[in-house]
Coordinates of C-alpha atoms in Angstrom, one line a residue:
X1 CA 45.0 0.5 0.7
X2 CA 43.3 -0.3 4.0
X3 CA 40.5 -2.9 4.2
X4 CA 37.3 -2.7 2.3
X5 CA 35.7 0.1 4.3
X6 CA 36.3 2.6 1.5
X7 CA 38.0 5.0 3.8
X8 CA 41.2 6.9 3.4
X9 CA 44.4 4.8 3.6
X10 CA 47.7 6.0 5.0
X11 CA 50.1 3.9 2.9
X12 CA 50.8 6.4 0.1
X13 CA 47.6 6.4 -1.8
X14 CA 44.0 7.1 -1.0
X15 CA 40.8 5.4 -1.9
X16 CA 37.7 7.4 -1.2
X17 CA 34.2 6.1 -1.3
X18 CA 32.6 9.1 0.3
X19 CA 29.0 9.6 -1.0
X20 CA 27.6 11.8 1.8
X21 CA 26.6 15.4 1.1
X22 CA 29.6 17.6 1.9
X23 CA 29.3 20.3 4.5
X24 CA 29.8 23.1 2.0
X25 CA 26.9 22.0 -0.1
X26 CA 23.4 23.1 0.7
X27 CA 20.2 21.8 -1.0
X28 CA 17.2 24.1 -1.2
X29 CA 13.8 22.6 -1.6
X30 CA 11.2 24.2 -3.7
X31 CA 8.5 24.9 -1.1
X32 CA 7.3 28.0 -2.8
X33 CA 4.1 27.4 -4.8
X34 CA 4.4 28.6 -8.4
X35 CA 1.7 30.5 -10.3
X36 CA 1.2 31.0 -14.0
X37 CA -0.2 34.6 -13.5
X38 CA 1.9 37.7 -13.3
X39 CA 3.0 38.9 -9.9
X40 CA 0.8 42.0 -10.3
X41 CA -2.8 40.8 -10.9
X42 CA -3.5 44.0 -12.9
X43 CA -1.2 42.8 -15.6
X44 CA -3.6 39.9 -16.4
X45 CA -5.1 40.9 -19.8
X46 CA -8.6 42.4 -19.2
X47 CA -8.5 42.3 -15.4
X48 CA -7.9 46.1 -15.0
X49 CA -10.9 46.8 -17.3
X50 CA -13.1 44.3 -15.5
X51 CA -12.2 45.7 -12.1
X52 CA -12.8 49.3 -13.2
X53 CA -16.2 48.5 -14.7
X54 CA -17.1 46.6 -11.5
X55 CA -16.2 49.5 -9.3
X56 CA -18.1 51.9 -11.5
X57 CA -21.2 49.8 -11.5
X58 CA -21.3 48.7 -7.8
X59 CA -19.0 51.0 -5.8
X60 CA -16.8 48.1 -4.9
X61 CA -13.4 47.5 -6.5
X62 CA -11.7 44.1 -6.9
X63 CA -8.1 43.8 -6.1
X64 CA -5.5 41.4 -4.8
X65 CA -5.2 40.9 -1.0
X66 CA -2.6 43.4 0.3
X67 CA -3.0 45.8 -2.6
X68 CA -5.8 47.7 -0.9
X69 CA -3.5 48.5 2.1
X70 CA -0.9 50.1 -0.2
X71 CA -3.4 52.9 -1.0
X72 CA -3.4 55.2 2.0
X73 CA -6.2 57.3 0.6
X74 CA -8.7 54.5 1.2
X75 CA -9.3 54.3 4.9
X76 CA -12.2 51.9 4.3
X77 CA -9.7 49.1 3.6
X78 CA -10.7 47.5 6.9
X79 CA -14.2 47.0 5.4
X80 CA -12.8 44.9 2.6
X81 CA -14.5 41.6 1.9
X82 CA -12.4 38.4 1.1
X83 CA -13.4 36.5 -2.0
X84 CA -12.9 32.7 -1.9
X85 CA -10.3 31.6 -4.5
X86 CA -8.9 28.1 -5.3
X87 CA -5.3 29.4 -4.9
X88 CA -4.7 30.7 -1.4
X89 CA -1.6 32.7 -2.5
X90 CA -4.0 34.7 -4.8
X91 CA -6.7 35.9 -2.4
X92 CA -8.9 38.6 -3.9
X93 CA -10.7 41.3 -2.0
X94 CA -13.7 43.5 -2.6
X95 CA -12.9 47.0 -1.3
X96 CA -15.5 49.9 -1.0
X97 CA -14.9 52.9 -3.2
X98 CA -15.9 56.0 -1.1
X99 CA -16.6 59.4 -2.6
X100 CA -13.8 60.8 -0.5
X101 CA -11.4 59.6 2.2
X102 CA -13.6 61.1 5.1
X103 CA -16.9 59.6 3.9
X104 CA -18.4 57.4 6.5
X105 CA -21.1 55.9 4.3
X106 CA -20.3 52.6 2.4
X107 CA -21.9 51.4 -0.8
X108 CA -24.3 48.5 -0.5
X109 CA -22.7 45.2 -1.2
X110 CA -25.3 43.1 -2.9
X111 CA -25.4 39.3 -3.2
X112 CA -25.1 39.8 -7.0
X113 CA -21.8 41.7 -6.6
X114 CA -20.4 38.9 -4.4
X115 CA -21.4 36.3 -6.9
X116 CA -19.8 38.3 -9.8
X117 CA -16.6 38.7 -7.8
X118 CA -16.5 35.0 -7.0
X119 CA -17.0 34.2 -10.7
X120 CA -14.1 36.5 -11.7
X121 CA -12.0 34.7 -9.1
X122 CA -12.9 31.3 -10.5
X123 CA -12.0 32.5 -14.0
X124 CA -8.6 33.7 -12.8
X125 CA -8.1 30.4 -11.1
X126 CA -8.8 28.6 -14.3
X127 CA -6.5 30.9 -16.3
X128 CA -3.8 30.2 -13.7
X129 CA -4.3 26.5 -13.9
X130 CA -4.3 26.5 -17.8
X131 CA -1.1 28.6 -17.8
X132 CA 0.7 26.2 -15.5
X133 CA -0.5 23.2 -17.6
X134 CA 0.7 24.9 -20.8
X135 CA 4.1 25.5 -19.2
X136 CA 4.4 21.9 -18.2
X137 CA 3.3 20.6 -21.6
X138 CA 5.8 22.9 -23.4
X139 CA 8.5 21.5 -21.2
X140 CA 7.6 18.0 -22.1
X141 CA 7.3 18.8 -25.8
X142 CA 10.8 20.3 -25.6
X143 CA 12.2 16.7 -25.7
X144 CA 10.6 16.2 -29.1
X145 CA 12.0 19.4 -30.7
X146 CA 14.9 18.6 -33.1
X147 CA 18.2 19.7 -31.7
X148 CA 19.9 22.5 -33.6
X149 CA 23.5 23.5 -33.3
X150 CA 24.2 27.2 -32.9
X151 CA 27.1 28.6 -34.8
X152 CA 28.6 30.1 -31.6
X153 CA 28.2 27.0 -29.5
X154 CA 31.4 25.5 -28.2
X155 CA 32.5 22.2 -29.7
X156 CA 32.5 19.1 -27.5
X157 CA 36.3 19.1 -27.5
X158 CA 36.3 22.7 -26.1
X159 CA 33.8 21.9 -23.5
X160 CA 35.7 18.9 -22.3
X161 CA 38.9 20.8 -22.1
X162 CA 37.2 23.6 -20.1
X163 CA 35.9 21.0 -17.7
X164 CA 39.4 19.5 -17.3
X165 CA 40.9 22.9 -16.7
X166 CA 38.3 23.5 -14.0
X167 CA 39.1 20.1 -12.4
X168 CA 42.8 21.0 -12.2
X169 CA 42.3 24.5 -11.0
X170 CA 39.7 23.7 -8.3
X171 CA 42.2 21.5 -6.4
X172 CA 45.4 23.4 -7.2
X173 CA 46.8 20.9 -9.7
X174 CA 48.6 21.6 -12.9
X175 CA 47.1 19.2 -15.5
X176 CA 44.3 16.8 -16.3
X177 CA 43.2 14.2 -18.8
X178 CA 40.1 12.2 -19.7
X179 CA 40.3 8.5 -20.7
X180 CA 37.3 6.8 -22.2
X181 CA 36.6 3.1 -22.6
X182 CA 36.3 1.5 -26.0
X183 CA 33.2 -0.5 -27.1
X184 CA 34.8 -3.8 -26.0
X185 CA 35.8 -2.3 -22.6
X186 CA 39.3 -3.6 -23.1
X187 CA 41.2 -0.3 -23.6
X188 CA 41.2 3.3 -22.3
X189 CA 41.8 5.9 -25.0
X190 CA 42.9 9.5 -24.2
X191 CA 40.2 11.8 -25.5
X192 CA 40.9 15.2 -24.0
X193 CA 43.7 16.9 -22.1
X194 CA 44.5 20.1 -20.2
X195 CA 48.1 21.4 -19.9
X196 CA 49.6 18.3 -21.4
X197 CA 51.5 18.0 -24.7
X198 CA 49.3 17.6 -27.8
X199 CA 51.3 14.5 -28.8
X200 CA 49.7 12.6 -25.9
X201 CA 46.5 12.2 -28.0
X202 CA 48.5 10.2 -30.6
X203 CA 49.6 7.6 -28.1
X204 CA 48.1 4.1 -28.2
X205 CA 45.2 3.2 -25.9
X206 CA 46.1 1.9 -22.5
X207 CA 45.0 -1.7 -21.6
X208 CA 42.4 -1.7 -19.0
X209 CA 43.6 -4.9 -17.3
X210 CA 47.0 -3.3 -16.8
X211 CA 45.6 -0.1 -15.4
X212 CA 44.9 -0.9 -11.7
X213 CA 44.0 2.6 -10.7
X214 CA 41.5 3.0 -13.5
X215 CA 39.9 -0.4 -12.7
X216 CA 39.6 0.6 -9.0
X217 CA 38.0 4.0 -10.1
X218 CA 35.6 2.3 -12.5
X219 CA 34.4 0.2 -9.6
X220 CA 33.3 3.4 -7.9
X221 CA 36.3 4.5 -5.9
X222 CA 38.3 7.7 -6.1
X223 CA 42.0 6.7 -6.1
X224 CA 44.5 9.2 -4.7
X225 CA 48.2 8.5 -5.3
X226 CA 50.2 10.7 -2.9
X227 CA 53.6 9.4 -4.2
X228 CA 53.4 7.7 -7.6
X229 CA 57.1 6.6 -7.4
X230 CA 56.3 4.3 -4.5
X231 CA 53.2 2.9 -6.3
X232 CA 54.3 2.0 -9.9
X233 CA 51.8 -0.9 -10.1
X234 CA 48.9 1.6 -10.0
X235 CA 50.0 2.7 -13.5
X236 CA 49.7 6.5 -13.4
X237 CA 49.5 7.7 -17.0
X238 CA 51.9 10.6 -16.4
X239 CA 55.3 10.8 -14.7
X240 CA 54.2 13.2 -11.9
X241 CA 54.7 13.1 -8.2
X242 CA 51.0 12.9 -7.2
X243 CA 47.7 12.2 -9.0
X244 CA 44.1 11.3 -8.4
X245 CA 41.8 9.1 -10.6
X246 CA 38.0 9.7 -10.6
X247 CA 35.4 7.6 -12.3
X248 CA 33.4 9.1 -15.1
X249 CA 30.0 7.4 -15.6
X250 CA 26.3 7.9 -16.1
X251 CA 23.8 6.4 -13.7
X252 CA 24.0 3.1 -15.6
X253 CA 27.2 3.0 -17.7
X254 CA 30.9 3.5 -16.8
X255 CA 32.4 5.8 -19.4
X256 CA 36.0 6.2 -18.4
X257 CA 38.3 8.0 -15.9
X258 CA 39.3 11.5 -15.0
X259 CA 43.0 12.0 -14.1
X260 CA 44.3 15.1 -12.3
X261 CA 48.0 15.6 -11.9
X262 CA 50.1 17.6 -9.5
X263 CA 53.8 18.6 -10.1
X264 CA 54.6 18.3 -6.4
X265 CA 54.0 15.6 -3.9
X266 CA 50.8 16.2 -2.1
X267 CA 47.6 14.7 -0.7
X268 CA 44.1 15.3 -2.0
X269 CA 41.5 15.8 0.7
X270 CA 38.0 14.3 0.8
X271 CA 36.6 17.7 0.0
X272 CA 38.8 18.0 -3.1
X273 CA 37.9 14.5 -4.3
X274 CA 34.2 15.3 -3.9
X275 CA 34.7 18.4 -6.0
X276 CA 36.4 16.3 -8.7
X277 CA 33.5 13.8 -8.6
X278 CA 31.2 16.7 -9.4
X279 CA 33.3 17.8 -12.3
X280 CA 33.4 14.1 -13.5
X281 CA 29.7 14.1 -13.4
X282 CA 29.7 17.2 -15.6
X283 CA 32.0 15.4 -18.1
X284 CA 29.6 12.5 -18.2
X285 CA 26.7 14.9 -18.9
X286 CA 28.7 16.5 -21.8
X287 CA 29.4 13.1 -23.3
X288 CA 25.9 11.9 -22.9
X289 CA 24.5 15.1 -24.3
X290 CA 26.7 14.8 -27.4
X291 CA 25.7 11.1 -27.8
X292 CA 22.0 12.0 -27.5
X293 CA 22.3 14.8 -30.0
X294 CA 24.0 12.4 -32.5
X295 CA 21.3 9.8 -31.9
X296 CA 18.6 12.4 -32.4
X297 CA 20.1 13.5 -35.7
X298 CA 20.3 9.9 -36.8
X299 CA 16.8 9.2 -35.7
X300 CA 15.4 12.2 -37.5
X301 CA 17.2 11.2 -40.6
X302 CA 15.9 7.7 -40.4
X303 CA 12.4 9.0 -39.7
X304 CA 12.6 11.2 -42.8
X305 CA 13.8 8.3 -44.9
X306 CA 10.9 6.1 -43.6
X307 CA 8.4 8.9 -44.4
X308 CA 9.8 9.2 -47.9
X309 CA 9.7 5.4 -48.4
X310 CA 6.1 5.2 -47.1
X311 CA 5.1 8.0 -49.5
X312 CA 6.7 6.2 -52.3
X313 CA 5.0 2.9 -51.3
X314 CA 1.6 4.7 -51.3
X315 CA 2.2 6.3 -54.6
X316 CA 2.9 2.9 -56.2
X317 CA -0.6 1.7 -55.5
X318 CA -2.9 2.1 -58.5
X319 CA -5.2 5.1 -58.5
X320 CA -6.8 4.7 -61.9
X321 CA -9.4 2.0 -62.5
X322 CA -8.9 -0.4 -65.4
X323 CA -11.1 0.6 -68.3
X324 CA -13.0 -2.7 -68.7
X325 CA -16.6 -2.3 -69.8
X326 CA -19.1 -3.8 -67.5
X327 CA -16.8 -4.2 -64.6
X328 CA -16.2 -2.1 -61.5
X329 CA -13.0 -2.5 -59.4
X330 CA -11.9 -0.8 -56.2
X331 CA -9.4 -1.5 -53.4
X332 CA -8.1 -0.1 -50.2
X333 CA -4.7 -0.7 -48.6
X334 CA -3.6 0.8 -45.2
X335 CA -0.4 -0.1 -43.5
X336 CA -0.5 -0.6 -39.8
X337 CA 2.7 1.4 -39.4
X338 CA 4.4 3.9 -41.6
X339 CA 5.6 1.1 -43.9
X340 CA 4.1 -2.3 -44.4
X341 CA 3.7 -5.4 -46.5
X342 CA 0.2 -5.2 -47.9
X343 CA -0.3 -4.3 -51.6
X344 CA -2.8 -4.6 -54.4
X345 CA -2.7 -4.0 -58.2
X346 CA -4.6 -4.6 -61.4
X347 CA -4.1 -4.6 -65.1
X348 CA -5.3 -5.9 -68.4
X349 CA -3.2 -8.7 -69.9
X350 CA -2.6 -9.3 -73.6
X351 CA -5.5 -11.7 -73.9
X352 CA -7.8 -8.9 -72.9
X353 CA -8.6 -10.5 -69.5
X354 CA -8.6 -8.5 -66.3
X355 CA -5.8 -9.4 -63.9
X356 CA -6.1 -8.4 -60.2
X357 CA -3.9 -9.5 -57.3
X358 CA -3.5 -8.8 -53.6
X359 CA -0.4 -9.6 -51.6
X360 CA 0.6 -9.6 -47.9
X361 CA 4.4 -9.8 -47.0
X362 CA 5.4 -11.0 -43.6
X363 CA 7.5 -8.8 -41.3
X364 CA 7.4 -5.2 -40.2
X365 CA 8.1 -1.8 -41.7
X366 CA 11.2 -1.9 -43.9
X367 CA 11.5 -5.7 -44.1
X368 CA 7.8 -6.1 -45.1
X369 CA 8.0 -3.1 -47.5
X370 CA 11.1 -4.5 -49.3
X371 CA 9.5 -7.9 -49.6
X372 CA 6.2 -6.4 -50.9
X373 CA 8.1 -4.3 -53.5
X374 CA 10.0 -7.4 -54.8
X375 CA 6.7 -9.3 -55.1
X376 CA 5.0 -6.6 -57.0
X377 CA 7.9 -6.4 -59.4
X378 CA 7.9 -10.1 -59.9
X379 CA 4.2 -10.2 -60.7
X380 CA 4.3 -7.3 -63.1
X381 CA 7.4 -8.8 -64.8
X382 CA 5.6 -12.1 -65.5
X383 CA 2.0 -11.2 -66.2
X384 CA 2.9 -9.6 -69.6
X385 CA 3.6 -13.1 -71.0
X386 CA 1.1 -15.8 -71.6
X387 CA 0.2 -17.5 -68.3
X388 CA -2.4 -19.0 -66.1
X389 CA -2.9 -18.0 -62.4
X390 CA -1.1 -21.0 -61.1
X391 CA 1.9 -20.8 -63.5
X392 CA 2.3 -17.1 -62.6
X393 CA 2.4 -17.8 -58.9
X394 CA 4.9 -20.6 -59.5
X395 CA 7.2 -18.2 -61.4
X396 CA 6.8 -15.6 -58.7
X397 CA 7.6 -18.1 -56.0
X398 CA 10.7 -19.3 -57.9
X399 CA 12.0 -15.7 -58.1
X400 CA 11.1 -15.0 -54.5
X401 CA 12.8 -18.2 -53.2
X402 CA 16.0 -17.8 -55.2
X403 CA 16.5 -14.2 -54.1
X404 CA 15.8 -14.7 -50.4
X405 CA 17.6 -16.5 -47.5
X406 CA 14.6 -18.8 -47.0
X407 CA 13.3 -16.8 -44.0
X408 CA 10.9 -14.4 -45.9
X409 CA 7.3 -15.4 -46.5
X410 CA 4.4 -13.8 -48.2
X411 CA 0.8 -14.4 -49.3
X412 CA -0.4 -13.8 -52.8
X413 CA -3.8 -14.2 -54.5
X414 CA -4.0 -13.7 -58.3
X415 CA -7.2 -13.6 -60.3
X416 CA -7.9 -13.5 -64.1
X417 CA -11.4 -12.6 -65.3
X418 CA -12.8 -12.8 -68.9
X419 CA -14.8 -9.5 -69.2
X420 CA -17.1 -10.9 -71.9
X421 CA -17.9 -14.3 -70.4
X422 CA -17.6 -13.5 -66.7
X423 CA -15.4 -16.5 -66.1
X424 CA -12.9 -16.3 -63.2
X425 CA -9.7 -18.3 -62.7
X426 CA -7.9 -17.8 -59.4
X427 CA -4.8 -19.1 -57.6
X428 CA -3.7 -18.4 -54.1
X429 CA -0.8 -19.1 -51.7
X430 CA -0.9 -18.1 -48.1
X431 CA -3.5 -16.4 -46.1
X432 CA -5.4 -14.1 -48.5
X433 CA -9.1 -14.9 -48.2
X434 CA -11.5 -14.7 -51.1
X435 CA -15.3 -14.5 -51.2
X436 CA -17.8 -14.8 -54.0
X437 CA -20.6 -12.4 -53.2
X438 CA -24.0 -13.0 -54.7
X439 CA -27.5 -11.8 -53.8
X440 CA -28.6 -15.1 -52.4
X441 CA -25.4 -16.8 -51.5
X442 CA -21.8 -16.2 -50.3
X443 CA -19.0 -18.7 -50.4
X444 CA -15.3 -18.8 -49.8
X445 CA -13.3 -19.3 -53.0
X446 CA -10.4 -21.3 -51.5
X447 CA -9.0 -22.5 -48.1
X448 CA -5.7 -21.3 -46.7
X449 CA -2.4 -22.8 -47.9
X450 CA 1.4 -22.6 -47.5
X451 CA 2.8 -19.1 -48.2
X452 CA 5.3 -18.2 -50.8
X453 CA 9.0 -18.5 -49.9
X454 CA 8.5 -21.7 -47.9
X455 CA 10.1 -24.0 -50.5
X456 CA 11.1 -23.8 -54.2
X457 CA 7.9 -25.6 -55.2
X458 CA 4.5 -24.4 -54.3
X459 CA 1.0 -25.9 -54.6
X460 CA -1.4 -23.0 -54.9
X461 CA -5.1 -23.4 -54.2
X462 CA -7.0 -23.1 -57.4
X463 CA -10.6 -21.9 -58.1
X464 CA -12.9 -21.2 -60.9
X465 CA -16.3 -19.4 -61.0
X466 CA -18.8 -17.7 -63.2
X467 CA -19.7 -14.2 -62.2
X468 CA -23.3 -13.2 -63.2
X469 CA -24.3 -9.6 -63.5
X470 CA -24.4 -8.1 -60.0
X471 CA -22.0 -10.7 -58.5
X472 CA -18.7 -9.6 -56.9
X473 CA -15.5 -11.1 -55.6
X474 CA -13.8 -9.7 -52.5
X475 CA -10.1 -10.4 -51.5
X476 CA -9.1 -9.8 -47.9
X477 CA -5.6 -9.8 -46.6
X478 CA -4.6 -11.6 -43.4
X479 CA -4.2 -8.3 -41.5
X480 CA -7.7 -7.2 -42.3
X481 CA -8.9 -10.7 -41.2
X482 CA -7.2 -10.2 -37.8
X483 CA -8.8 -6.7 -37.5
X484 CA -12.3 -8.1 -38.2
X485 CA -11.7 -10.9 -35.7
X486 CA -10.8 -8.3 -33.1
X487 CA -13.9 -6.3 -33.9
X488 CA -16.5 -9.0 -34.4
X489 CA -15.0 -12.2 -32.8
X490 CA -14.5 -15.6 -34.4
X491 CA -17.8 -15.3 -36.4
X492 CA -16.3 -12.3 -38.3
X493 CA -17.0 -14.0 -41.7
X494 CA -20.8 -13.9 -41.2
X495 CA -20.7 -10.2 -40.2
X496 CA -18.4 -9.3 -43.1
X497 CA -20.4 -11.2 -45.7
X498 CA -23.7 -9.7 -44.4
X499 CA -22.2 -6.2 -44.6
X500 CA -21.0 -6.8 -48.2
X501 CA -24.2 -8.3 -49.4
X502 CA -26.3 -5.5 -47.9
X503 CA -24.3 -3.0 -50.0
X504 CA -23.8 -5.3 -53.1
X505 CA -26.0 -3.0 -55.3
X506 CA -23.7 0.0 -54.6
X507 CA -20.5 0.8 -56.4
X508 CA -17.4 -1.0 -55.1
X509 CA -16.0 2.2 -53.5
X510 CA -19.2 2.5 -51.5
X511 CA -18.9 -1.1 -50.4
X512 CA -15.4 -0.5 -49.1
X513 CA -16.4 2.7 -47.5
X514 CA -19.1 0.8 -45.5
X515 CA -16.5 -1.6 -44.3
X516 CA -14.1 1.2 -43.2
X517 CA -17.0 3.0 -41.4
X518 CA -17.7 -0.3 -39.5
X519 CA -14.0 -0.5 -38.5
X520 CA -13.9 3.1 -37.5
X521 CA -16.6 2.5 -34.9
X522 CA -14.5 -0.1 -33.2
X523 CA -12.1 0.8 -30.3
X524 CA -8.6 -0.3 -29.5
X525 CA -7.9 -2.2 -32.7
X526 CA -4.4 -3.3 -33.1
X527 CA -2.4 -1.7 -36.0
X528 CA -2.4 -4.2 -38.8
X529 CA -1.6 -4.0 -42.5
X530 CA -5.1 -4.1 -44.1
X531 CA -6.2 -4.6 -47.7
X532 CA -9.5 -5.3 -49.4
X533 CA -10.1 -5.5 -53.1
X534 CA -13.6 -5.9 -54.7
X535 CA -14.2 -6.6 -58.4
X536 CA -17.9 -6.6 -59.4
X537 CA -19.7 -7.4 -62.6
X538 CA -22.1 -4.5 -63.2
X539 CA -25.8 -5.4 -63.5
X540 CA -27.4 -5.2 -66.9
X541 CA -29.2 -1.9 -67.5

């Protein structure tokens, strides 16, 4: 091997770094401008009818430049008028239509006829532009179409073997093999062969650090071994007189090596190694294509599972109001992504009191959804037994802490309301905010506190209140708080409370609808898990 210039050596093997365009390869640039319209303008739907009607009404026919000269019967073609068009390769002409070929008189070309023809040209230009845009969009959307495997499509193994056969035949060799790196880039495993015994595929992988020729090839050099017997340290995989090793890689990742074997001692020219590099690129494309197809199938399967999980999560939210006389309850939960950690629920416990709760699990998508599901299960498992809000949160936290690794956190607010007396008992851990809404006053129910999951013992914030007829309680998750901050700034509480009080006389669904309309008018809001629950004591009739 001679120096570091990447040229061809004369000591029995050849290292080629040639990257110039070979003389036999020609690149043709796309200088021709494309059009979305047919080559024959008369094939555009409706154009023939429009041109015929124009000729009948005005005595001037509309045609494409050059088409009027193909009709020898019209000697008046020299009197044609060019119509400006946005696309220069689609010039339109107005040609007079004479009663006969010898007529010397020409129909009058009015300004209205010119304007009509110019309008038709503009419409054709717009149709052409839209067709080209549609073609481009369809090509872009093709990357989002799920890949389907045709029954007659050759398998990856067959395509690789065909490429190896082409590699051997193009340089007049007798056999070829493809070695690919393992994940640890420590070994090279034979993955495909041409004209070699099938038992070769059963052999153990070759160690990369013992394969000097493969290492040199993976560094970007084509290694030519003219006489393998004189160069045993280059570790040719087969006992053949001559061989060449070509790197197989994508633009960013080395994949392996292509070996081509000759049964006679010979040299491989620069032109032949360039041809083999082209085939190695084809092998890389085949491998990458197969990998992308597998990734796409896995992604589609994961997306389908996520959609099913999201649908199940939505279906577990309550959709029937608790039948408690004198009280109105409504809630809205929307996840920022397909899956999320926000949830709400309600029920009537054994004492006849109304229990409502709102939760907010930290994390994204699957992690948040799993945490939220476990919290809902824990709450529902405990509120059937006698409890107070703080004791229930303590039980839920104990279950949450004991079943997690200590790195999952969540917020939970739990309220119990006596329907007859209107008394409210509440407990909260985390960042769920609560507001007592009255006609003449609004106040927060509790400050923020440490979330669930932080330690085996929790100290929830407690609150008590008396709800008079017409009063309401609103629970807001941390994601909705962030959304309101983005929409209304740091003074979001004043705007939120004013909005709720203005609609306090309406049913709870209408109050939530007013808030959603307010958010819908905002722009560029970040996707957040959002929940609001409102429980209201109906006014006396």
